[in-house]
Short mmCIF file of C-alpha atoms and ligand atoms in Angstrom, two decimals:
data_model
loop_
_atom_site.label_atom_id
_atom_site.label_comp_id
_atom_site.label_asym_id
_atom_site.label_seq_id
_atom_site.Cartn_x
_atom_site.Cartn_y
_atom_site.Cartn_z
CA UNK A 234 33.15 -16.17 -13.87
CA UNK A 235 33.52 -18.88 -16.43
CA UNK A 236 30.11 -19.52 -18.72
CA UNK A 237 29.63 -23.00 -17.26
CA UNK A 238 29.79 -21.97 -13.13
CA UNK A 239 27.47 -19.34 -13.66
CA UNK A 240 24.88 -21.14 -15.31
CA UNK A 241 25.43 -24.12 -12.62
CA UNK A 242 25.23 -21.25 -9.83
CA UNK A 243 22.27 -19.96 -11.64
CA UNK A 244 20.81 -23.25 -12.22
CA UNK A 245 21.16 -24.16 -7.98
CA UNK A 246 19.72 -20.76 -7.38
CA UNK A 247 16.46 -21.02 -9.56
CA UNK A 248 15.77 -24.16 -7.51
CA UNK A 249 16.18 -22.80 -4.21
CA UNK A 250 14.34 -20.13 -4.83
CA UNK A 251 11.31 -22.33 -6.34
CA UNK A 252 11.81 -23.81 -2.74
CA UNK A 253 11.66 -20.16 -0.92
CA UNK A 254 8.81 -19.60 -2.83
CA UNK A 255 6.91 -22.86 -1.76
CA UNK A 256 7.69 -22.12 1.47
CA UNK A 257 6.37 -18.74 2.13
CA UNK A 258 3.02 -19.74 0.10
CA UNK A 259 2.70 -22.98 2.87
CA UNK A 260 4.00 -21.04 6.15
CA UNK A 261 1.24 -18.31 5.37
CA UNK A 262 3.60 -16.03 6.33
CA UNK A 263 2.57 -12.28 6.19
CA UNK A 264 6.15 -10.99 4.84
CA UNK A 265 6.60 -6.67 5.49
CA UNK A 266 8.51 -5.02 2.79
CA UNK A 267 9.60 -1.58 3.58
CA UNK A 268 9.86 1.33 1.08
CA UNK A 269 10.94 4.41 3.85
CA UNK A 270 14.11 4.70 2.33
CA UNK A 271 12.56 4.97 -0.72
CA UNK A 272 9.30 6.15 -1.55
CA UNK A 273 9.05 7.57 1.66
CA UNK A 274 12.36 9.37 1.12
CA UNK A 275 10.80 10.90 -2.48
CA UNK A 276 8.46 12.75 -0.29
CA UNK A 277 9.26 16.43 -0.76
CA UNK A 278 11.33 17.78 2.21
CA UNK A 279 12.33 14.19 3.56
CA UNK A 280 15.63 14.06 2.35
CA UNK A 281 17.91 11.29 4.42
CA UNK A 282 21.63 11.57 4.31
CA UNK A 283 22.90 7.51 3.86
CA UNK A 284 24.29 8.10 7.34
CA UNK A 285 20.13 8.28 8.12
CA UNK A 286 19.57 5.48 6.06
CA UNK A 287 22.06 3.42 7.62
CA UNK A 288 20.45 3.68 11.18
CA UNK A 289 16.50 3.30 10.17
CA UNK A 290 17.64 0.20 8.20
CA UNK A 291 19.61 -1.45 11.36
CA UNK A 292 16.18 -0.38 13.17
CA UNK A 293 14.33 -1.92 10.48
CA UNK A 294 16.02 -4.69 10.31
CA UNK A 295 15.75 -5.42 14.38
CA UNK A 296 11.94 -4.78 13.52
CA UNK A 297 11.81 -7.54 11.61
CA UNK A 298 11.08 -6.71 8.19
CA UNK A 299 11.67 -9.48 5.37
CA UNK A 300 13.21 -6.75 2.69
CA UNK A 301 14.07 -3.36 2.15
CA UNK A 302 13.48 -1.40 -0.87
CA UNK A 303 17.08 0.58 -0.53
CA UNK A 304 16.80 3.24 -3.16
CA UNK A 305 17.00 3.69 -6.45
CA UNK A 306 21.02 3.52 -7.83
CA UNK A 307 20.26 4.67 -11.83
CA UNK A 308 18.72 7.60 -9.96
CA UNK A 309 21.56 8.97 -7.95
CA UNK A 310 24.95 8.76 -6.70
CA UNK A 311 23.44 9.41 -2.82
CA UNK A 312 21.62 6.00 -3.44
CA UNK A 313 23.74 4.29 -4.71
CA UNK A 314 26.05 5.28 -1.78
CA UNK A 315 23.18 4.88 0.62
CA UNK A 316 22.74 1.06 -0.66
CA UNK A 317 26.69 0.72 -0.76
CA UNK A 318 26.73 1.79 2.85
CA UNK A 319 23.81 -0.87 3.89
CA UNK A 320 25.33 -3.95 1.84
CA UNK A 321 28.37 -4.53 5.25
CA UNK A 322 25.85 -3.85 7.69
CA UNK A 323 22.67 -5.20 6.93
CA UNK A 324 22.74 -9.33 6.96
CA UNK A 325 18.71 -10.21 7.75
CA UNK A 326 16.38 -8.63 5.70
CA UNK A 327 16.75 -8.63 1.60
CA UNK A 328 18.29 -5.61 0.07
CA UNK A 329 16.28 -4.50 -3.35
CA UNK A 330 17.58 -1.88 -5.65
CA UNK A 331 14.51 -0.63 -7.73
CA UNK A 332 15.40 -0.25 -11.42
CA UNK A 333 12.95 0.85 -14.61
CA UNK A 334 12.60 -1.55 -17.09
CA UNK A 335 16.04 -0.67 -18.64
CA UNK A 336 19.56 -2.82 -19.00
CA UNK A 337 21.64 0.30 -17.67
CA UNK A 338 19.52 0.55 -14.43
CA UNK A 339 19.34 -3.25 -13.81
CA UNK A 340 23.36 -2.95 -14.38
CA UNK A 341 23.57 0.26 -12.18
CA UNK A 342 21.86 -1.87 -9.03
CA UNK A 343 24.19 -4.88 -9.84
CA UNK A 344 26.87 -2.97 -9.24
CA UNK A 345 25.47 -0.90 -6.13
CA UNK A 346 24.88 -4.36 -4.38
CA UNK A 347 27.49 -6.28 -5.41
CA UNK A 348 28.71 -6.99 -1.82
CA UNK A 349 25.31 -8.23 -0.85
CA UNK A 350 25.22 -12.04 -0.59
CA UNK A 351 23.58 -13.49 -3.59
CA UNK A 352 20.23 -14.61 -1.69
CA UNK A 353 20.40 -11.35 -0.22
CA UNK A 354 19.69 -9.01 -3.12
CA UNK A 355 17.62 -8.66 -5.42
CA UNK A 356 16.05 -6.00 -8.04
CA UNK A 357 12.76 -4.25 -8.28
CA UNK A 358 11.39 -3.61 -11.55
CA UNK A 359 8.78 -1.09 -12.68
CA UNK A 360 7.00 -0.22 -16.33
CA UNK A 361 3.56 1.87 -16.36
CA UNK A 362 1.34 -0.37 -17.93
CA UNK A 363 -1.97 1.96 -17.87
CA UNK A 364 -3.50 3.32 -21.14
CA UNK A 365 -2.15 6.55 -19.49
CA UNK A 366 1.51 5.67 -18.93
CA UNK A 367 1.91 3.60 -22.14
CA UNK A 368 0.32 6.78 -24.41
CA UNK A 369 1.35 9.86 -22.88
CA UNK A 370 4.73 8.98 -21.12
CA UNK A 371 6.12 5.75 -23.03
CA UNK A 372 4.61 6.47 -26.49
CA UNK A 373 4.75 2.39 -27.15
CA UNK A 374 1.55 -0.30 -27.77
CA UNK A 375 0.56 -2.67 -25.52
CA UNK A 376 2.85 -5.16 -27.47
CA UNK A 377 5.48 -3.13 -27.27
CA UNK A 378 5.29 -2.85 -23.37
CA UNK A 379 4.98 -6.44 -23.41
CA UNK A 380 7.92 -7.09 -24.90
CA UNK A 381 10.27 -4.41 -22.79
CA UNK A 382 9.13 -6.05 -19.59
CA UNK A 383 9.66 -9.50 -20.60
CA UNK A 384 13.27 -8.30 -22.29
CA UNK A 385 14.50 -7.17 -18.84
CA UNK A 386 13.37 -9.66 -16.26
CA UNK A 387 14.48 -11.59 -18.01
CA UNK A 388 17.89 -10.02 -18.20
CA UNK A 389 17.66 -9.44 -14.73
CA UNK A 390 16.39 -12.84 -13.58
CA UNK A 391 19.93 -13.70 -15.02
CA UNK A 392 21.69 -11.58 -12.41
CA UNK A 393 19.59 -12.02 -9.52
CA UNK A 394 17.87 -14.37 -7.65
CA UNK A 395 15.45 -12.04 -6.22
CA UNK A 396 13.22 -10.04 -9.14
CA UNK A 397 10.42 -8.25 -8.36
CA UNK A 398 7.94 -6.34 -11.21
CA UNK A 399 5.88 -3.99 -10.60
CA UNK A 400 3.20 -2.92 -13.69
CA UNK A 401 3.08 1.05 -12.77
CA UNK A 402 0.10 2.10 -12.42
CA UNK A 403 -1.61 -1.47 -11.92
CA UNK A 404 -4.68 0.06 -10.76
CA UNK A 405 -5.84 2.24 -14.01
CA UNK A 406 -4.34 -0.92 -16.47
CA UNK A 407 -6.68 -3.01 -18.03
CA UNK A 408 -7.37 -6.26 -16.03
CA UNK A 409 -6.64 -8.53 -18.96
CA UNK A 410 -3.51 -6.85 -19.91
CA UNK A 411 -2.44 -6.63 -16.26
CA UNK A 412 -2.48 -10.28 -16.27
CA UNK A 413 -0.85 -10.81 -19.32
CA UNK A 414 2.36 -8.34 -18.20
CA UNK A 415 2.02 -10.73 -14.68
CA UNK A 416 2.17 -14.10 -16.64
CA UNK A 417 5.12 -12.96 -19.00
CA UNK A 418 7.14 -11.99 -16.08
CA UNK A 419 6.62 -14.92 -14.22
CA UNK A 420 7.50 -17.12 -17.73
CA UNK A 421 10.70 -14.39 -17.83
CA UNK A 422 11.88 -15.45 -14.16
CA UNK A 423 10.30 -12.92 -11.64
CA UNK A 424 9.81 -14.00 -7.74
CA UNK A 425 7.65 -11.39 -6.86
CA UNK A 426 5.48 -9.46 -8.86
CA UNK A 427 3.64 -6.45 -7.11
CA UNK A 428 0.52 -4.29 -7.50
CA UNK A 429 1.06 -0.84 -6.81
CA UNK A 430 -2.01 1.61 -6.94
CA UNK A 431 0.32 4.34 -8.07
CA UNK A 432 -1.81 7.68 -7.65
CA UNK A 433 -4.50 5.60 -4.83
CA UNK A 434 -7.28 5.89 -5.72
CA UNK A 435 -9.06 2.16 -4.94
CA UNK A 436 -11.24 1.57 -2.58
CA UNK A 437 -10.84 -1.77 0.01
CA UNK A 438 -13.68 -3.73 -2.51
CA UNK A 439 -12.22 -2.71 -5.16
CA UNK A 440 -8.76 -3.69 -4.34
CA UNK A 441 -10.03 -6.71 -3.16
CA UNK A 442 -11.28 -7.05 -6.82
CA UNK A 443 -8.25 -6.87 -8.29
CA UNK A 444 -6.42 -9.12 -6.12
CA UNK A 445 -9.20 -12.04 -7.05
CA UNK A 446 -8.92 -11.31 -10.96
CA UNK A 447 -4.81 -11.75 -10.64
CA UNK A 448 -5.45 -14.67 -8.89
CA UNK A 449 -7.90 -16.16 -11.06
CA UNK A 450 -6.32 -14.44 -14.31
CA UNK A 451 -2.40 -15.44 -13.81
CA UNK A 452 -1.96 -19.34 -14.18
CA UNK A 453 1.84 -19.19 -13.43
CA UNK A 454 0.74 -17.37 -10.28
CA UNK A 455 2.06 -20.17 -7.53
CA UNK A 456 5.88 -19.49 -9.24
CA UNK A 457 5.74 -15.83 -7.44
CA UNK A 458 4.99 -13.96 -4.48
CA UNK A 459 2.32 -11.37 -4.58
CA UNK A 460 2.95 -7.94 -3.16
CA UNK A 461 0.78 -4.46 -3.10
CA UNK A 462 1.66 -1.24 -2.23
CA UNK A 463 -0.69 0.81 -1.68
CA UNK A 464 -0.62 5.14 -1.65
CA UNK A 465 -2.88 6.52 0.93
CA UNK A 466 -4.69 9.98 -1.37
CA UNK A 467 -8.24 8.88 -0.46
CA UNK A 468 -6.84 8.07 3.33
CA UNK A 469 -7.87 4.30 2.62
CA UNK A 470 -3.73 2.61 1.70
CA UNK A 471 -4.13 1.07 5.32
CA UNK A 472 -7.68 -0.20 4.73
CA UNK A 473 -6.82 -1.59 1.14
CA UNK A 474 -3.77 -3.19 2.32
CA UNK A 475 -5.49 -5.23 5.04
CA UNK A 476 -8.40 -5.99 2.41
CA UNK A 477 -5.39 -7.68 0.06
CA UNK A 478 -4.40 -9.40 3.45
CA UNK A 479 -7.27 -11.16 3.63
CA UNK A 480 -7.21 -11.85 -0.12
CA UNK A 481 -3.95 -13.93 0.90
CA UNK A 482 -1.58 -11.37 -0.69
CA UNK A 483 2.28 -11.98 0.40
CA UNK A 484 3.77 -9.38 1.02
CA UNK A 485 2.74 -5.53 2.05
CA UNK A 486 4.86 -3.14 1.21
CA UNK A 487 4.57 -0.26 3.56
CA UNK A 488 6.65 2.73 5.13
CA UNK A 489 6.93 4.33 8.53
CA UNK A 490 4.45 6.76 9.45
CA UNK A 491 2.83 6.17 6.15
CA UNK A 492 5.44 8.58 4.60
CA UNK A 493 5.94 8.79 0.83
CA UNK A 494 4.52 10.68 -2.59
CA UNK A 495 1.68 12.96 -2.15
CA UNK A 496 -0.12 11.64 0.79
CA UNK A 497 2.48 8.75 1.79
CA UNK A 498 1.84 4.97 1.59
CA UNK A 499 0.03 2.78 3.76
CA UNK A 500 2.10 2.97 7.40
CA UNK A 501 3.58 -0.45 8.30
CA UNK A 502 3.36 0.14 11.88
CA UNK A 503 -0.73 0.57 11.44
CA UNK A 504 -0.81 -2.49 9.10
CA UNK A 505 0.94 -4.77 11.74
CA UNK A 506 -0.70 -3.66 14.57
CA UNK A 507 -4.03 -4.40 12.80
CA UNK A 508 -3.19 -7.54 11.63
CA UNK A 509 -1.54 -8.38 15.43
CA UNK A 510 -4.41 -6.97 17.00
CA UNK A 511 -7.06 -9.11 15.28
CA UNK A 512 -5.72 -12.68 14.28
CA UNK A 513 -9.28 -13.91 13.87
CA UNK A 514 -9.38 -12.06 10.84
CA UNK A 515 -5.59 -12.30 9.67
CA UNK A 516 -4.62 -15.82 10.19
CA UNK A 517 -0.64 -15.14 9.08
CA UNK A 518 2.50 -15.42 10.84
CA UNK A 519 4.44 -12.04 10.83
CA UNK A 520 7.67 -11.40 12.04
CA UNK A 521 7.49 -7.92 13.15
CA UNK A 522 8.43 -7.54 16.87
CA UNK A 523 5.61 -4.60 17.24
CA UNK A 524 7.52 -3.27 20.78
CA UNK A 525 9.79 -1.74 18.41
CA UNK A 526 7.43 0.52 16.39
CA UNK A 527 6.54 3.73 18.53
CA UNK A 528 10.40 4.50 18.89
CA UNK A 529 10.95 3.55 15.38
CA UNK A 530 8.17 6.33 14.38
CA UNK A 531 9.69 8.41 16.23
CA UNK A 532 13.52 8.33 14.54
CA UNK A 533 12.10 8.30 11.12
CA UNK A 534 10.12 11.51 12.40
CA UNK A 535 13.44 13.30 13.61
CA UNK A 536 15.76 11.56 10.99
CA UNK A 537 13.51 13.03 7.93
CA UNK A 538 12.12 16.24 9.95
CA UNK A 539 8.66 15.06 8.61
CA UNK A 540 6.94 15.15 12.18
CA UNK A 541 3.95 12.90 13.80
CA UNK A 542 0.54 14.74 13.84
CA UNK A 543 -0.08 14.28 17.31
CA UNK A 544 -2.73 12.01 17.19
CA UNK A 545 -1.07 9.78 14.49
CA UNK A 546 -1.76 6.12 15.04
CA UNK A 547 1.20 4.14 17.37
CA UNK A 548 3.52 6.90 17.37
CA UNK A 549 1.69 10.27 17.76
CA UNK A 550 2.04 12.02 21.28
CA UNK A 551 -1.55 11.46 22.04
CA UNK A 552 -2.05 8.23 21.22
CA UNK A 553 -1.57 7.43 25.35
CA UNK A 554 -2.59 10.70 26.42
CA UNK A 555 -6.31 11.33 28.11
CA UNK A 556 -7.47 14.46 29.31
CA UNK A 557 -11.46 13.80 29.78
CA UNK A 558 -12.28 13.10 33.23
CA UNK A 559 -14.40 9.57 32.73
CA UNK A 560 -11.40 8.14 30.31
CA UNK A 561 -8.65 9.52 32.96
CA UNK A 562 -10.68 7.68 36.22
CA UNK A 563 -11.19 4.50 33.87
CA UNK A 564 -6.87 4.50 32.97
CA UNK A 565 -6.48 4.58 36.22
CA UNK A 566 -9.07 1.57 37.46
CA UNK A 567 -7.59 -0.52 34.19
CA UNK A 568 -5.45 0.88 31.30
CA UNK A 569 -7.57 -1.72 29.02
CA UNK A 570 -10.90 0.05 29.53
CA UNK A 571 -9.94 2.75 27.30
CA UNK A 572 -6.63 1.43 25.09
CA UNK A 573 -7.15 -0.70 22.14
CA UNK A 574 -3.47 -2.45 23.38
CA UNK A 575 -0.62 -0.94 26.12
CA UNK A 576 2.01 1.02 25.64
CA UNK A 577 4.29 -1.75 26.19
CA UNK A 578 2.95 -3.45 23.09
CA UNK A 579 4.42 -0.96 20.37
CA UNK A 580 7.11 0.46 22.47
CA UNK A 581 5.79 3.56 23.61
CA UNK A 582 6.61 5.14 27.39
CA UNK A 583 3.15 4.97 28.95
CA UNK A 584 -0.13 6.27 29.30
CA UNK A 585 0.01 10.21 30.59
CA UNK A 586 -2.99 11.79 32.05
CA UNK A 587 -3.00 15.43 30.93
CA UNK A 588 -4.22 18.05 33.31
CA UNK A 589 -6.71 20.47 32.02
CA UNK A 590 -10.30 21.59 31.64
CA UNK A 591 -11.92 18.28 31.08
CA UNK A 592 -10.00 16.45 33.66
CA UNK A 593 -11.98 14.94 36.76
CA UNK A 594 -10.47 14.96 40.62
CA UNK A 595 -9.33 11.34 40.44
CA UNK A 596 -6.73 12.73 37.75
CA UNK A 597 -5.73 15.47 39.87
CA UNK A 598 -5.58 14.09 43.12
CA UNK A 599 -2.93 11.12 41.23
CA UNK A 600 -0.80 13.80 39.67
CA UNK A 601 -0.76 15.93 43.11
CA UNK A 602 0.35 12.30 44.69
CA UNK A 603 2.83 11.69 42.18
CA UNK A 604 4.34 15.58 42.84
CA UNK A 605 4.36 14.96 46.59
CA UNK A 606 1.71 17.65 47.28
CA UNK A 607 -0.77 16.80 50.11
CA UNK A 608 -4.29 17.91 49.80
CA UNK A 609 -7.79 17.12 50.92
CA UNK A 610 -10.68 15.77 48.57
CA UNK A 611 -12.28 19.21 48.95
CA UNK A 612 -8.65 21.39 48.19
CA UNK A 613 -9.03 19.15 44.95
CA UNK A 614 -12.12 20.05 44.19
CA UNK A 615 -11.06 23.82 44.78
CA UNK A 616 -7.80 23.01 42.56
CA UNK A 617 -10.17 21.55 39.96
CA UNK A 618 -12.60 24.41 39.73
CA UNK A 619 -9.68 26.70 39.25
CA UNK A 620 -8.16 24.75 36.73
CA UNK A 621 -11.57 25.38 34.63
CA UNK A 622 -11.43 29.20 34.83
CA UNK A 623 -8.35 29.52 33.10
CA UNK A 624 -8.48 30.76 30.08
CA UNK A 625 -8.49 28.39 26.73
CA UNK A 626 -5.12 27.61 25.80
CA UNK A 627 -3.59 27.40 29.17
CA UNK A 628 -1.93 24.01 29.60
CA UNK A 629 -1.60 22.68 33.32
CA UNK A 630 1.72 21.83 33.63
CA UNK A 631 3.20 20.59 37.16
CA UNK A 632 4.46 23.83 37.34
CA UNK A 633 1.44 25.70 37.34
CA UNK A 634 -0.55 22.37 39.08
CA UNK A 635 2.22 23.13 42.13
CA UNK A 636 1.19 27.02 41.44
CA UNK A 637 -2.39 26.49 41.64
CA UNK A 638 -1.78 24.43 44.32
CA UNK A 639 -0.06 26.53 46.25
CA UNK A 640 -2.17 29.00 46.19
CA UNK A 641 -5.17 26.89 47.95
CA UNK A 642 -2.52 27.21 51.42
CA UNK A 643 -1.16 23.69 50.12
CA UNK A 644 2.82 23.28 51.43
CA UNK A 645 4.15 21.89 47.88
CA UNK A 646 7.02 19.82 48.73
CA UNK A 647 10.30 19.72 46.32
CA UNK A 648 10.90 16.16 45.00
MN1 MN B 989 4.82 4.40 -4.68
#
């Protein structure tokens, strides 16, 4: 492209993007970023072939997700294949290639999304900032740093629209210094510029804390979006995402089933169901259509064989499943008396009452109706009693429920 197009196309860009900008800080839209294909993919074992990738992006993308954090091209020829395979397919959500503060990767991830429309792709940049990263794994002074972050956004802010960077290893840097990186980015031409707590180890006040001191400590703030990302080793990346929520954070960048390094991210389907669950706390617009999440949890289960604990929040088997006799008789009366929201609302097939030692006769006597076995309140009774002497680890299946039955002189009938 001749010198004088591209700096009129880049000059029309940095405007509209001011205007994008302005926009999401007014709407107070809550905007999901998702990092499955990503940092949940780095989790050991989780391997996705781009075929994999492909199909949790389209689901992504009909979830409603505002950008995708496709891989990691200077990294490997599977990403970069991955992201190639995405860029035809893929029209909603942004597509961001994350690069280290280097020319060649910034290059690598221009050329891995170069059929991605030009408001449609953008880069993701990371440097560890900490005392920690810059002495034992960069060798380089704080000045140093400095200057290689500012160097390459701003090389990147002149290839794409979209720039996102990310100070590794925010949450052990030094506040003053944090802002400092934040503010020369911004100068250099980021959009976005995140706070990851790389190894997670903040608690909600603490991240809270942060999020007030960028705030306070990064004039140039307003000129950028503010994302976190969050990793869940104390168990709290949900808790300290929704804290930064209500801090008026941006964006949350999240993963399905909370799957990434060591022990995963904060799960986007927990975050939005929080957030849609209580919107006198989070007053934000969010786009995420939340009757898409259980099955979602579900393929990104299969698709990376990491599998759901069963009682993982939204998609774990037991999340609908009730076995104790006062819960099962209260389902039945009203789903609501013992479900924080319905199936329906995340997608899931419906609320099963198990049959087993803690179940009451209400519970037996609808699972006997739904069979087509007749019996008396008192044959239930019977059934019920019998169901308690069997020994521990026995599960009451309608098999062995028409069994049992059966054997209290009950005619089971074939259905
Ligand atoms: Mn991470």
């Amino acid at each position: 492209m001749q010198p004088i197009l591209k700096r009129v196309r880049h000059g029309v860009a940095n405007v509209v993007k001011g205007m994008v900008i302005n926009h999401h800080h007014r709407s107070g839209a809550l905007l999901f970023s998702d990092t499955t294909l990503r940092d949940g993919e780095q989790m050991p074992g989780a391997t996705l072939e781009p075929d994999d990738k492909l199909q949790i992006a389209r689901a992504l993308e009909a979830l409603g997700v505002h950008s995708l954090d496709a891989g990691f091209p200077a990294s490997s020829q599977a990403d970069i294949e991955a992201i190639r395979r995405m860029a035809g397919v893929i029209k909603k959500p942004v597509l961001t290639a994350l690069c280290r503060t280097m020319r060649g990767d910034i290059d690598a991830a221009e050329e891995a999304l170069s059929d991605v429309a030009f408001g449609k792709r953008g880069v993701s940049l990371f440097c560890g900032t900490s005392p920690l990263h810059r002495e034992h794994k960069l060798n380089k002074s704080r000045a140093e740093v400095l200057e290689i972050i500012t160097d390459t956004v701003a090389y990147a802010a002149e290839r794409f629209v979209i720039v996102a960077f990310s100070p590794e290893d925010a949450s052990r840097t030094e506040i003053d210094y944090l802002c400092e990186t934040y503010r020369n980015a911004i100068d250099a031409g980021a959009t976005t510029i995140g706070f990851p707590d790389t190894v997670g180890l903040l608690t909600p006040e603490k991240a809270r804390d942060f999020i007030r001191r960028i705030q306070d400590g990064v004039p140039n703030i307003e000129k950028a979006l503010l994302a976190v990302h969050f990793h869940n080793d104390l168990g709290l990346a949900v808790a300290n995402t929704l804290a930064c929520v209500e801090e008026g954070v941006n964006v949350v960048q999240c993963t399905i089933n909370g799957i990434g390094e060591r022990a995963g991210n904060a799960a986007l389907e927990e975050v939005a169901m929080a957030v849609a669950l209580n919107p006198d706390q989070y007053d934000r617009t969010v786009s995420i259509d939340t009757t898409r999440l259980a099955p979602l949890c579900k393929m990104v289960a299969e698709l990376t064989g990491v599998p759901l604990p069963t009682n993982k929040p939204i998609g774990g088997d037991n999340i609908f499943a009730s076995e104790a006799g006062i819960h099962q008789d209260g389902l039945l009366k009203n789903p609501d008396t013992y479900l924080p929201y319905r199936p329906e609302q995340v997608g899931a097939d419906g609320i099963k009452l198990i049959i087993g030692r803690h179940s009451g006769r209400r519970a037996v006597a609808h699972r006997l109706g739904e069979l087509g076995i007749e019996a008396t309140e008192a044959e239930v009774l019977d059934l019920l009693e019998a169901i308690k002497r069997l020994p521990k680890g026995v599960t009451v299946d309608d098999a062995r429920l028409r069994e049992l039955s059966g054997l209290l002189g009950t005619t089971p009938t074939l259905d």
